[in-house]
Short mmCIF file of C-alpha atoms in Angstrom, two decimals:
data_model
loop_
_atom_site.label_atom_id
_atom_site.label_comp_id
_atom_site.label_asym_id
_atom_site.label_seq_id
_atom_site.Cartn_x
_atom_site.Cartn_y
_atom_site.Cartn_z
CA UNK E 10 7.61 19.47 12.72
CA UNK E 11 7.63 19.67 8.90
CA UNK E 12 11.42 19.89 8.84
CA UNK E 13 11.72 16.82 11.10
CA UNK E 14 9.26 14.94 8.89
CA UNK E 15 11.12 15.74 5.67
CA UNK E 16 14.45 14.94 7.27
CA UNK E 17 13.08 11.60 8.48
CA UNK E 18 11.93 10.82 4.93
CA UNK E 19 15.47 11.50 3.67
CA UNK E 20 17.22 9.53 6.42
CA UNK E 21 14.76 6.64 6.13
CA UNK E 22 15.27 6.35 2.37
CA UNK E 23 19.03 6.22 2.87
CA UNK E 24 18.87 3.75 5.76
CA UNK E 25 16.40 1.43 4.01
CA UNK E 26 18.25 1.15 0.75
CA UNK E 27 21.54 0.56 2.58
CA UNK E 28 20.17 -2.86 3.58
CA UNK E 29 21.00 -5.46 0.90
CA UNK E 30 17.68 -7.24 1.48
CA UNK E 31 15.74 -4.02 0.84
CA UNK E 32 17.73 -3.45 -2.34
CA UNK E 33 16.59 -6.90 -3.44
CA UNK E 34 12.96 -6.10 -2.54
CA UNK E 35 12.97 -2.78 -4.43
CA UNK E 36 15.08 -3.60 -7.49
CA UNK E 37 15.20 -7.37 -8.12
CA UNK E 38 11.97 -8.66 -6.60
CA UNK E 39 9.68 -6.63 -8.94
CA UNK E 40 11.45 -8.22 -11.90
CA UNK E 41 10.80 -11.72 -10.52
CA UNK E 42 7.17 -10.94 -9.72
CA UNK E 43 6.54 -9.33 -13.10
CA UNK E 44 8.15 -12.25 -14.97
CA UNK E 45 6.20 -14.80 -12.95
CA UNK E 46 2.90 -12.98 -13.58
CA UNK E 47 3.71 -12.60 -17.28
CA UNK E 48 4.55 -16.30 -17.71
CA UNK E 49 1.27 -17.26 -16.03
CA UNK E 50 -0.90 -14.78 -17.97
CA UNK E 51 1.22 -14.96 -21.18
CA UNK E 52 -1.50 -15.41 -23.82
CA UNK E 53 -4.21 -13.22 -22.30
CA UNK E 54 -5.79 -10.11 -23.84
CA UNK E 55 -3.86 -6.78 -23.59
CA UNK E 56 -6.36 -5.36 -21.10
CA UNK E 57 -6.17 -8.42 -18.87
CA UNK E 58 -2.35 -8.35 -19.08
CA UNK E 59 -2.31 -4.71 -18.00
CA UNK E 60 -4.79 -5.17 -15.15
CA UNK E 61 -3.37 -8.37 -13.68
CA UNK E 62 0.27 -8.46 -14.78
CA UNK E 63 1.32 -4.78 -14.82
CA UNK E 64 -0.91 -3.46 -12.03
CA UNK E 65 -0.91 -6.77 -10.11
CA UNK E 66 2.83 -7.34 -10.04
CA UNK E 67 3.45 -3.62 -9.48
CA UNK E 68 1.17 -3.73 -6.47
CA UNK E 69 2.82 -6.92 -5.21
CA UNK E 70 6.16 -5.07 -5.40
CA UNK E 71 4.66 -2.14 -3.47
CA UNK E 72 3.23 -4.48 -0.85
CA UNK E 73 6.55 -6.32 -0.42
CA UNK E 74 8.30 -3.01 0.15
CA UNK E 75 5.78 -2.22 2.89
CA UNK E 76 6.02 -5.64 4.53
CA UNK E 77 9.82 -5.55 4.65
CA UNK E 78 10.07 -1.89 5.69
CA UNK E 79 7.20 0.05 7.27
CA UNK E 80 5.67 -2.97 9.00
CA UNK E 81 8.96 -3.79 10.69
CA UNK E 82 10.62 -0.39 11.11
CA UNK E 83 9.60 0.06 14.73
CA UNK E 84 10.92 -3.42 15.50
CA UNK E 85 14.16 -2.53 13.71
CA UNK E 86 14.61 0.64 15.81
CA UNK E 87 14.00 -1.52 18.88
CA UNK E 88 16.74 -3.90 17.71
CA UNK E 89 19.14 -0.98 17.12
CA UNK E 90 18.36 0.31 20.63
CA UNK E 91 17.18 3.69 19.27
CA UNK E 92 13.43 3.32 19.81
CA UNK E 93 13.44 4.90 23.28
CA UNK E 94 15.43 7.88 21.95
CA UNK E 95 12.96 8.43 19.11
CA UNK E 96 10.06 8.12 21.54
CA UNK E 97 11.29 10.81 23.94
CA UNK E 98 12.52 13.21 21.22
CA UNK E 99 10.81 16.64 21.22
CA UNK E 100 9.29 15.83 17.82
CA UNK E 101 6.21 13.61 18.00
CA UNK E 102 6.95 9.92 17.44
CA UNK E 103 3.94 9.84 15.09
CA UNK E 104 5.64 12.44 12.85
CA UNK E 105 8.81 10.33 12.72
CA UNK E 106 6.80 7.21 11.91
CA UNK E 107 4.89 9.02 9.15
CA UNK E 108 8.20 10.27 7.75
CA UNK E 109 9.52 6.70 7.67
CA UNK E 110 6.37 5.48 5.92
CA UNK E 111 6.58 8.24 3.28
CA UNK E 112 10.23 7.36 2.66
CA UNK E 113 9.39 3.70 2.21
CA UNK E 114 6.40 4.58 0.03
CA UNK E 115 8.69 6.50 -2.34
CA UNK E 116 10.84 3.36 -2.65
CA UNK E 117 7.69 1.29 -3.16
CA UNK E 118 6.61 3.59 -5.96
CA UNK E 119 10.04 3.29 -7.58
CA UNK E 120 9.69 -0.50 -7.29
CA UNK E 121 6.29 -0.33 -9.05
CA UNK E 122 7.89 1.83 -11.73
CA UNK E 123 10.69 -0.72 -12.26
CA UNK E 124 8.12 -3.51 -12.71
CA UNK E 125 6.14 -1.38 -15.17
CA UNK E 126 9.17 -0.34 -17.26
CA UNK E 127 10.50 -3.91 -17.31
CA UNK E 128 7.18 -5.29 -18.60
CA UNK E 129 6.63 -2.48 -21.10
CA UNK E 130 10.14 -2.57 -22.55
CA UNK E 131 11.07 -6.25 -22.38
CA UNK E 132 7.72 -8.00 -22.82
CA UNK E 133 6.13 -5.23 -24.91
CA UNK E 134 2.94 -5.11 -22.87
CA UNK E 135 0.57 -2.54 -24.31
CA UNK E 136 -0.37 0.37 -22.09
CA UNK E 137 -4.06 1.21 -22.60
CA UNK E 138 -5.10 4.76 -23.46
CA UNK E 139 -6.02 6.38 -20.15
CA UNK E 140 -6.99 9.74 -18.75
CA UNK E 141 -3.88 11.06 -17.00
CA UNK E 142 -5.80 13.08 -14.42
CA UNK E 143 -7.97 10.14 -13.43
CA UNK E 144 -5.06 7.68 -13.25
CA UNK E 145 -2.55 9.88 -11.44
CA UNK E 146 -5.25 11.25 -9.12
CA UNK E 147 -6.22 7.66 -8.23
CA UNK E 148 -2.56 6.68 -7.79
CA UNK E 149 -1.90 9.53 -5.33
CA UNK E 150 -5.01 8.59 -3.34
CA UNK E 151 -3.96 4.91 -3.37
CA UNK E 152 -0.53 5.82 -1.99
CA UNK E 153 -2.14 7.87 0.80
CA UNK E 154 -4.47 4.98 1.64
CA UNK E 155 -1.63 2.44 1.70
CA UNK E 156 0.40 4.83 3.90
CA UNK E 157 -2.44 5.01 6.43
CA UNK E 158 -2.72 1.20 6.41
CA UNK E 159 1.07 0.93 6.88
CA UNK E 160 0.89 3.30 9.86
CA UNK E 161 -1.69 1.02 11.48
CA UNK E 162 0.26 -2.15 10.63
CA UNK E 163 3.51 -0.75 11.93
CA UNK E 164 1.96 0.03 15.33
CA UNK E 165 -0.09 -3.16 15.48
CA UNK E 166 3.11 -5.15 14.86
CA UNK E 167 4.88 -3.16 17.56
CA UNK E 168 2.26 -4.34 20.05
CA UNK E 169 2.96 -7.95 19.07
CA UNK E 170 5.98 -9.88 20.28
CA UNK E 171 6.10 -11.81 17.00
CA UNK E 172 6.92 -9.05 14.51
CA UNK E 173 9.37 -11.15 12.49
CA UNK E 174 7.03 -14.13 12.23
CA UNK E 175 4.11 -11.86 11.24
CA UNK E 176 6.29 -10.00 8.74
CA UNK E 177 7.21 -13.27 7.05
CA UNK E 178 3.62 -14.49 7.15
CA UNK E 179 1.48 -11.62 5.84
CA UNK E 180 2.92 -11.34 2.33
CA UNK E 181 1.00 -14.14 0.55
CA UNK E 182 -2.30 -13.90 2.49
CA UNK E 183 -2.63 -10.26 1.41
CA UNK E 184 -1.74 -11.13 -2.22
CA UNK E 185 -4.49 -13.74 -2.02
CA UNK E 186 -7.27 -12.01 -0.11
CA UNK E 187 -6.86 -8.61 -1.81
CA UNK E 188 -6.86 -10.05 -5.33
CA UNK E 189 -3.59 -8.60 -6.61
CA UNK E 190 -3.36 -11.08 -9.51
CA UNK E 191 -7.00 -12.07 -9.96
CA UNK E 192 -10.44 -10.60 -9.26
CA UNK E 193 -11.73 -11.18 -5.74
CA UNK E 194 -15.06 -12.33 -7.21
CA UNK E 195 -13.50 -15.82 -7.62
CA UNK E 196 -12.80 -16.12 -3.88
CA UNK E 197 -15.24 -18.04 -1.63
CA UNK E 198 -18.07 -15.94 -0.22
CA UNK E 199 -16.80 -16.17 3.36
CA UNK E 200 -13.45 -14.64 2.34
CA UNK E 201 -14.92 -11.63 0.55
CA UNK E 202 -15.92 -9.64 3.70
CA UNK E 203 -12.27 -9.90 4.84
CA UNK E 204 -11.16 -8.62 1.43
CA UNK E 205 -13.57 -5.69 1.61
CA UNK E 206 -12.14 -4.61 4.98
CA UNK E 207 -8.58 -4.33 3.64
CA UNK E 208 -7.53 -1.11 1.86
CA UNK E 209 -5.24 -2.86 -0.71
CA UNK E 210 -8.35 -4.59 -2.19
CA UNK E 211 -10.02 -1.28 -3.03
CA UNK E 212 -6.73 0.38 -3.92
CA UNK E 213 -5.99 -2.06 -6.73
CA UNK E 214 -9.64 -2.08 -7.78
CA UNK E 215 -9.51 1.73 -8.04
CA UNK E 216 -6.42 1.57 -10.26
CA UNK E 217 -8.05 -1.10 -12.47
CA UNK E 218 -11.21 0.97 -12.87
CA UNK E 219 -9.15 4.10 -13.57
CA UNK E 220 -7.28 2.34 -16.39
CA UNK E 221 -10.31 0.73 -18.04
CA UNK E 222 -11.21 1.74 -21.58
CA UNK E 223 -13.55 4.76 -21.40
CA UNK E 224 -13.02 5.14 -17.65
CA UNK E 225 -15.08 7.90 -16.05
CA UNK E 226 -15.19 9.57 -12.64
CA UNK E 227 -18.53 7.88 -11.93
CA UNK E 228 -16.91 4.52 -12.81
CA UNK E 229 -14.31 4.88 -10.06
CA UNK E 230 -16.78 6.32 -7.52
CA UNK E 231 -17.46 2.99 -5.81
CA UNK E 232 -13.85 1.89 -5.07
CA UNK E 233 -12.95 5.52 -4.30
CA UNK E 234 -15.72 5.85 -1.71
CA UNK E 235 -14.94 2.48 -0.14
CA UNK E 236 -11.24 3.34 0.05
CA UNK E 237 -11.99 6.76 1.56
CA UNK E 238 -14.20 5.15 4.21
CA UNK E 239 -11.50 2.59 5.02
CA UNK E 240 -8.84 5.29 5.23
CA UNK E 241 -10.92 7.09 7.86
CA UNK E 242 -11.49 3.82 9.78
CA UNK E 243 -7.79 2.92 9.71
CA UNK E 244 -6.84 6.42 10.87
CA UNK E 245 -8.99 5.75 13.97
CA UNK E 246 -7.44 2.24 14.37
CA UNK E 247 -3.98 3.74 13.94
CA UNK E 248 -4.70 6.38 16.57
CA UNK E 249 -5.81 3.78 19.11
CA UNK E 250 -2.82 1.56 18.37
CA UNK E 251 -0.56 4.59 18.81
CA UNK E 252 -2.13 5.31 22.19
CA UNK E 253 -1.80 1.66 23.18
CA UNK E 254 1.91 1.63 22.27
CA UNK E 255 2.42 4.89 24.17
CA UNK E 256 0.58 3.60 27.24
CA UNK E 257 2.48 0.34 27.20
CA UNK E 258 5.73 2.23 26.95
CA UNK E 259 4.94 4.59 29.81
CA UNK E 260 3.13 2.20 32.16
CA UNK E 261 5.06 -1.05 31.62
CA UNK E 262 8.36 0.53 30.61
CA UNK E 263 8.90 -2.25 28.09
CA UNK E 264 9.17 -0.26 24.87
CA UNK E 265 12.68 -1.34 23.98
CA UNK E 266 12.66 -4.70 25.73
CA UNK E 267 10.61 -7.12 23.65
CA UNK X 26 27.50 -48.05 14.60
CA UNK X 27 28.41 -45.41 17.16
CA UNK X 28 29.45 -43.08 14.33
CA UNK X 29 26.09 -43.59 12.63
CA UNK X 30 24.22 -42.88 15.87
CA UNK X 31 26.31 -39.76 16.34
CA UNK X 32 25.50 -38.69 12.76
CA UNK X 33 21.73 -38.89 13.35
CA UNK X 34 21.94 -37.43 16.86
CA UNK X 35 23.82 -34.45 15.50
CA UNK X 36 21.22 -34.04 12.76
CA UNK X 37 18.32 -33.89 15.26
CA UNK X 38 20.17 -31.76 17.81
CA UNK X 39 21.36 -29.16 15.31
CA UNK X 40 17.87 -28.94 13.82
CA UNK X 41 16.29 -28.33 17.23
CA UNK X 42 18.91 -25.85 18.29
CA UNK X 43 19.38 -23.87 15.10
CA UNK X 44 16.01 -23.76 13.41
CA UNK X 45 13.78 -21.89 15.80
CA UNK X 46 12.23 -25.10 17.12
CA UNK X 47 12.53 -23.59 20.57
CA UNK X 48 9.77 -21.11 19.60
CA UNK X 49 6.81 -23.17 18.29
CA UNK X 50 4.66 -20.13 17.49
CA UNK X 51 7.29 -18.75 15.11
CA UNK X 52 7.70 -22.23 13.60
CA UNK X 53 3.94 -22.46 13.03
CA UNK X 54 3.79 -19.08 11.29
CA UNK X 55 6.91 -19.45 9.17
CA UNK X 56 6.99 -23.16 8.41
CA UNK X 57 3.31 -24.12 8.27
CA UNK X 58 1.00 -21.13 7.72
CA UNK X 59 3.29 -19.23 5.36
CA UNK X 60 3.87 -22.19 2.98
CA UNK X 61 0.16 -23.07 3.02
CA UNK X 62 -0.83 -19.50 2.16
CA UNK X 63 1.71 -19.54 -0.70
CA UNK X 64 0.21 -22.79 -2.01
CA UNK X 65 -3.32 -21.42 -1.73
CA UNK X 66 -2.39 -18.22 -3.56
CA UNK X 67 -0.86 -20.03 -6.53
CA UNK X 68 -3.62 -22.67 -6.58
CA UNK X 69 -6.33 -19.99 -6.80
CA UNK X 70 -4.32 -18.07 -9.40
CA UNK X 71 -3.66 -21.00 -11.78
CA UNK X 72 -7.21 -22.25 -11.32
CA UNK X 73 -8.48 -18.84 -12.48
CA UNK X 74 -6.04 -18.38 -15.36
CA UNK X 75 -6.14 -21.94 -16.78
CA UNK X 76 -9.82 -22.53 -15.99
CA UNK X 77 -9.08 -25.58 -13.82
CA UNK X 78 -7.12 -27.42 -16.53
CA UNK X 79 -4.34 -29.56 -15.00
CA UNK X 80 -5.15 -28.12 -11.56
CA UNK X 81 -4.12 -31.27 -9.63
CA UNK X 82 -0.68 -31.21 -11.27
CA UNK X 83 -0.19 -27.51 -10.53
CA UNK X 84 -1.21 -27.95 -6.89
CA UNK X 85 1.08 -30.97 -6.41
CA UNK X 86 3.96 -29.09 -8.09
CA UNK X 87 3.38 -26.08 -5.83
CA UNK X 88 3.31 -28.40 -2.81
CA UNK X 89 6.78 -29.63 -3.82
CA UNK X 90 7.94 -26.01 -4.17
CA UNK X 91 7.09 -25.45 -0.49
CA UNK X 92 10.28 -27.34 0.37
CA UNK X 93 12.13 -24.12 -0.56
CA UNK X 94 11.51 -22.94 3.00
CA UNK X 95 13.81 -25.74 4.16
CA UNK X 96 16.11 -26.23 1.22
CA UNK X 97 17.04 -22.56 1.06
CA UNK X 98 16.21 -20.79 4.32
CA UNK X 99 16.66 -23.88 6.50
CA UNK X 100 19.98 -24.78 4.89
CA UNK X 101 21.13 -21.20 5.35
CA UNK X 102 20.45 -21.51 9.07
CA UNK X 103 22.77 -24.55 9.16
CA UNK X 104 25.67 -22.06 9.09
CA UNK X 105 24.22 -18.61 9.85
CA UNK X 106 22.56 -19.60 13.13
CA UNK X 107 25.93 -20.59 14.53
CA UNK X 108 27.36 -17.29 13.41
CA UNK X 109 24.48 -15.42 15.04
CA UNK X 110 25.14 -17.21 18.32
CA UNK X 111 28.89 -16.73 18.15
CA UNK X 112 29.64 -20.46 17.95
CA UNK X 113 30.66 -20.68 14.28
CA UNK X 114 34.38 -20.41 15.01
CA UNK X 115 34.09 -23.34 17.44
CA UNK X 116 32.23 -25.42 14.85
CA UNK X 117 34.75 -24.65 12.11
CA UNK X 118 37.75 -25.35 14.29
CA UNK X 119 36.44 -28.67 15.60
CA UNK X 120 38.58 -31.65 14.50
CA UNK X 121 35.52 -33.63 13.31
CA UNK X 122 34.93 -34.25 9.62
CA UNK X 123 33.20 -31.22 8.08
CA UNK X 124 31.56 -33.22 5.28
CA UNK X 125 29.82 -35.53 7.73
CA UNK X 126 28.99 -32.59 10.00
CA UNK X 127 27.23 -30.54 7.33
CA UNK X 128 25.54 -33.50 5.64
CA UNK X 129 24.10 -34.60 8.98
CA UNK X 130 22.88 -31.04 9.58
CA UNK X 131 21.25 -31.04 6.12
CA UNK X 132 19.42 -34.34 6.66
CA UNK X 133 16.82 -32.92 9.04
CA UNK X 134 15.99 -30.22 6.48
CA UNK X 135 15.46 -32.78 3.71
CA UNK X 136 13.00 -34.59 5.99
CA UNK X 137 11.32 -31.36 7.11
CA UNK X 138 11.08 -30.19 3.48
CA UNK X 139 9.36 -33.44 2.53
CA UNK X 140 6.99 -33.07 5.49
CA UNK X 141 6.04 -29.51 4.45
CA UNK X 142 5.48 -30.64 0.85
CA UNK X 143 3.28 -33.58 1.95
CA UNK X 144 1.34 -31.24 4.27
CA UNK X 145 0.83 -28.85 1.35
CA UNK X 146 -0.41 -31.63 -0.92
CA UNK X 147 -2.86 -32.90 1.73
CA UNK X 148 -4.10 -29.32 2.21
CA UNK X 149 -4.55 -28.89 -1.56
CA UNK X 150 -6.37 -32.22 -1.92
CA UNK X 151 -8.76 -31.43 0.93
CA UNK X 152 -9.44 -27.86 -0.13
CA UNK X 153 -9.87 -28.41 -3.86
CA UNK X 154 -11.32 -31.94 -3.62
CA UNK X 155 -8.64 -33.39 -5.91
CA UNK X 156 -8.31 -37.09 -6.56
CA UNK X 157 -4.82 -38.48 -7.03
CA UNK X 158 -4.44 -42.25 -7.69
CA UNK X 159 -3.22 -44.07 -4.57
CA UNK X 160 -0.34 -45.81 -6.38
CA UNK X 161 1.03 -42.41 -7.42
CA UNK X 162 1.79 -41.41 -3.83
CA UNK X 163 4.80 -43.68 -3.36
CA UNK X 164 6.37 -42.55 -6.65
CA UNK X 165 5.68 -38.93 -5.77
CA UNK X 166 7.28 -39.36 -2.37
CA UNK X 167 10.48 -40.82 -3.89
CA UNK X 168 10.59 -38.06 -6.53
CA UNK X 169 10.09 -35.39 -3.89
CA UNK X 170 12.78 -36.78 -1.56
CA UNK X 171 15.32 -36.80 -4.39
CA UNK X 172 14.27 -33.32 -5.58
CA UNK X 173 14.45 -31.88 -2.07
CA UNK X 174 17.86 -33.51 -1.53
CA UNK X 175 19.03 -31.81 -4.71
CA UNK X 176 17.54 -28.43 -3.70
CA UNK X 177 19.19 -28.73 -0.26
CA UNK X 178 22.53 -29.27 -2.05
CA UNK X 179 22.14 -25.97 -3.89
CA UNK X 180 20.91 -24.40 -0.63
CA UNK X 181 24.12 -25.50 1.11
CA UNK X 182 26.19 -23.93 -1.68
CA UNK X 183 24.47 -20.61 -1.01
CA UNK X 184 24.79 -21.14 2.76
CA UNK X 185 28.59 -21.31 2.43
CA UNK X 186 28.53 -17.72 1.11
CA UNK X 187 27.80 -16.60 4.66
CA UNK X 188 31.42 -17.28 5.62
CA UNK X 189 32.45 -14.25 3.56
CA UNK X 190 29.25 -12.34 2.75
CA UNK X 191 27.12 -10.33 5.20
CA UNK X 192 24.11 -10.29 2.81
CA UNK X 193 22.64 -13.73 3.41
CA UNK X 194 19.01 -12.59 3.24
CA UNK X 195 19.77 -11.30 -0.25
CA UNK X 196 21.35 -14.58 -1.45
CA UNK X 197 18.68 -16.79 0.07
CA UNK X 198 15.78 -14.75 -1.33
CA UNK X 199 17.45 -14.61 -4.72
CA UNK X 200 17.73 -18.40 -4.80
CA UNK X 201 14.16 -18.91 -3.53
CA UNK X 202 12.83 -16.59 -6.26
CA UNK X 203 14.91 -18.35 -8.93
CA UNK X 204 13.56 -21.75 -7.88
CA UNK X 205 9.99 -20.46 -7.99
CA UNK X 206 10.51 -18.89 -11.40
CA UNK X 207 12.53 -21.58 -13.18
CA UNK X 208 10.95 -24.77 -11.84
CA UNK X 209 7.84 -24.19 -13.97
CA UNK X 210 5.45 -25.07 -11.15
CA UNK X 211 2.87 -22.52 -12.31
CA UNK X 212 3.20 -22.70 -16.11
CA UNK X 213 4.60 -25.03 -18.74
CA UNK X 214 8.36 -24.54 -19.23
CA UNK X 215 7.68 -23.88 -22.91
CA UNK X 216 6.38 -20.36 -22.13
CA UNK X 217 9.87 -19.33 -21.03
CA UNK X 218 12.46 -18.02 -23.49
CA UNK X 219 14.83 -20.75 -24.77
CA UNK X 220 17.81 -19.50 -22.74
CA UNK X 221 15.80 -19.62 -19.49
CA UNK X 222 14.60 -23.10 -20.36
CA UNK X 223 18.25 -24.14 -20.82
CA UNK X 224 19.16 -22.60 -17.47
CA UNK X 225 16.28 -24.44 -15.78
CA UNK X 226 17.95 -27.75 -16.68
CA UNK X 227 20.68 -27.00 -14.11
CA UNK X 228 18.23 -25.97 -11.40
CA UNK X 229 16.91 -28.47 -8.84
CA UNK X 230 13.14 -29.08 -8.61
CA UNK X 231 12.62 -28.53 -12.38
CA UNK X 232 12.64 -32.28 -13.04
CA UNK X 233 10.69 -32.98 -9.85
CA UNK X 234 7.99 -30.53 -10.91
CA UNK X 235 7.81 -32.02 -14.41
CA UNK X 236 7.53 -35.59 -13.09
CA UNK X 237 4.95 -34.54 -10.51
CA UNK X 238 2.77 -32.94 -13.20
CA UNK X 239 3.22 -35.93 -15.56
CA UNK X 240 2.23 -38.46 -12.91
CA UNK X 241 -0.63 -36.53 -11.30
CA UNK X 242 -2.23 -35.25 -14.52
CA UNK X 243 -1.55 -38.07 -17.00
CA UNK X 244 -0.36 -41.07 -14.97
CA UNK X 245 2.78 -40.91 -17.15
CA UNK X 246 5.78 -42.61 -15.51
CA UNK X 247 7.85 -43.02 -18.71
CA UNK X 248 10.44 -40.34 -17.86
CA UNK X 249 10.71 -41.20 -14.17
CA UNK X 250 13.93 -43.25 -14.19
CA UNK X 251 15.83 -40.89 -16.47
CA UNK X 252 14.80 -37.63 -14.82
CA UNK X 253 15.11 -39.01 -11.29
CA UNK X 254 18.65 -40.26 -11.97
CA UNK X 255 19.57 -36.85 -13.39
CA UNK X 256 18.11 -35.09 -10.34
CA UNK X 257 19.99 -37.42 -7.96
CA UNK X 258 23.23 -36.81 -9.86
CA UNK X 259 22.59 -33.05 -9.78
CA UNK X 260 22.02 -33.21 -6.00
CA UNK X 261 25.27 -35.18 -5.46
CA UNK X 262 27.19 -32.67 -7.60
CA UNK X 263 25.69 -29.78 -5.60
CA UNK X 264 26.71 -31.39 -2.28
CA UNK X 265 30.25 -32.09 -3.54
CA UNK X 266 30.57 -28.47 -4.75
CA UNK X 267 29.20 -27.16 -1.45
CA UNK X 268 31.70 -29.23 0.58
CA UNK X 269 34.56 -27.94 -1.58
CA UNK X 270 33.20 -24.41 -1.22
CA UNK X 271 33.08 -24.77 2.57
CA UNK X 272 36.82 -25.51 2.53
CA UNK X 273 37.47 -22.50 0.27
CA UNK X 274 35.09 -20.19 2.16
CA UNK X 275 36.70 -21.25 5.43
CA UNK X 276 40.07 -20.27 3.98
CA UNK X 277 38.64 -16.91 2.81
CA UNK X 278 37.06 -16.32 6.21
CA UNK X 279 40.37 -16.96 7.95
CA UNK X 280 42.29 -14.67 5.58
CA UNK X 281 39.72 -11.86 5.61
CA UNK X 282 38.62 -12.29 9.22
CA UNK X 283 34.96 -12.44 8.14
CA UNK X 284 33.83 -15.65 9.87
CA UNK X 285 31.81 -13.81 12.49
CA UNK X 286 30.69 -11.09 10.09
CA UNK X 287 27.06 -10.21 10.75
#
C-alpha cells in the first residue's frame, strides 16, 4: 500500500507538470497573484504586507493548484478512460487518490515558495521574526488540512456531472469567503458562518497567527482547534462521498460514463 | 443585403454552436456566476484596502474587466471549438472570405462581453448602493464597446496560435492575467514600475479602465475623445494583425500538419 502511494505521488507529480496549463498555475500564476496583491497593498505596513500579500497570494497560489489538479483529477482519469482501471486495481482507490493529492500538494507548496521568493527578492518585503517550530508546525498541519479538504472536493466533484463548470467557478468564491487577501471580519454577518465551515479560512488564519510578532502556542490555539475539528468533519464527509462514488459505480455502472 | 444578413446569421449561429450555449447550466456558472464572484472579490478587497475611496470607479472598472471571459476565452473558442469538433479543416478550406468569417464570429463575443460588463456593473451598484450619474451611462457604454472590441482583437491574435500550438489554455490564461494586471482596474497605474506602465499603453482595456474611473469618480470627460480614438485604433490594428496571423498560422498548420492538433 505504502509503495503504491509513494509511486502514485511520483507519477502524479510528473503527469501534472507535463500539462502546460498546470505549469502556468504552478510557476507563472503565483507571480501574477503576488504582483497584483503587492500593487494593491503597496504602501501598507510590513506586517500587513506579510499577512495579506505574502501569505495571501501564496495561499491563492496553493488554492489554484488544488482547483486545477486535485479537484479535477478524477474527472481527468475519466476523460483518459483509466478511471475504471484505477477503481478495480488491487490497491485501494482511496490510496491512489491520496497519493495524487499529496503529489499536487507538493506542487502547491512549491508554488507558494515561488510567490514568497519573488516577493522577498524583487519587492523586498520584510519577513517578520518568527518561531520556526511554530510556523513550520502550523504549515505542516495546514497542508494536511487542505489535503483532507481536497480529498472531499475531489470526490464531491466526481459525483457531479458539472466538474469543469464547478472547477472554473470555485476559485474566486473561496478567495472571497475564506479571506485570503483580507480579514473575514469585514464580510457581512450572513457570510461568516460559511467562512467558518471552510478549512482554508482557519488554515490562513493559523498561518497569520503563527507569524505575528510575539506569537505563542496559546495564540494559535483557537484557529488550530477549529481547523482540527473541521479536518475530522471533512474526513467523515470524504468517507461518505467515497462510499457514494463506490456505490454509484457498482450499482449504476456509470463510473466512466459521465 | 444578403451578404450582411449572412454575416449576422453566421455570428449568431457560430456563437450558439461553439460557445457552450447548448448547456445553459455551464453557461450560468462560467459566464455569469464566475464573473460576478470575481467582481465581488475585487470590490470587497479594494473597499478594505482603500477605505472606500473611489469605490464606484473601481467597481465599474472591474465590471469592464469581466469582458475578459469573452474577449479572451470566448475568442479562443472561435477557433478551438472547431478543432475540438474536427471541423476546423472544413472551415479553413471553405472558399468564403476568412476576414469576414472571423470578424462575424467575433461580433457575438463583443456583444456578450458588453452584456457581462453591464450585468457586473448593475450587480455592483445594487450590492454596494453606488450612485452613478444617469448621463454617464451612455458614455460608459460607448467606451466599453470600443474597449471590448479592442480586447477581442488581441484575443483573436492569441486564438490564431491554436493553429500551431497545443497549449491554448496556457496562452489564454496568460493573456487574461496580463489584462487583469496591466489594466490598472484595482490600483492607480502609477504604482507600477515605469516599464510596466509603458507596456500597459499597448494593452487593450487600460484606456477604458482609466476613462471609466475618470467619469464615474470625477465626472471628467476631458480625455474621452483622445483615449477612445486611441483604443479604437488599437483594436483595428489588433484585428488587422490577427487576420494576417490567421493567414500565416494557416500556412504553418498546413506545413507542419498541426491544424487538428489537440
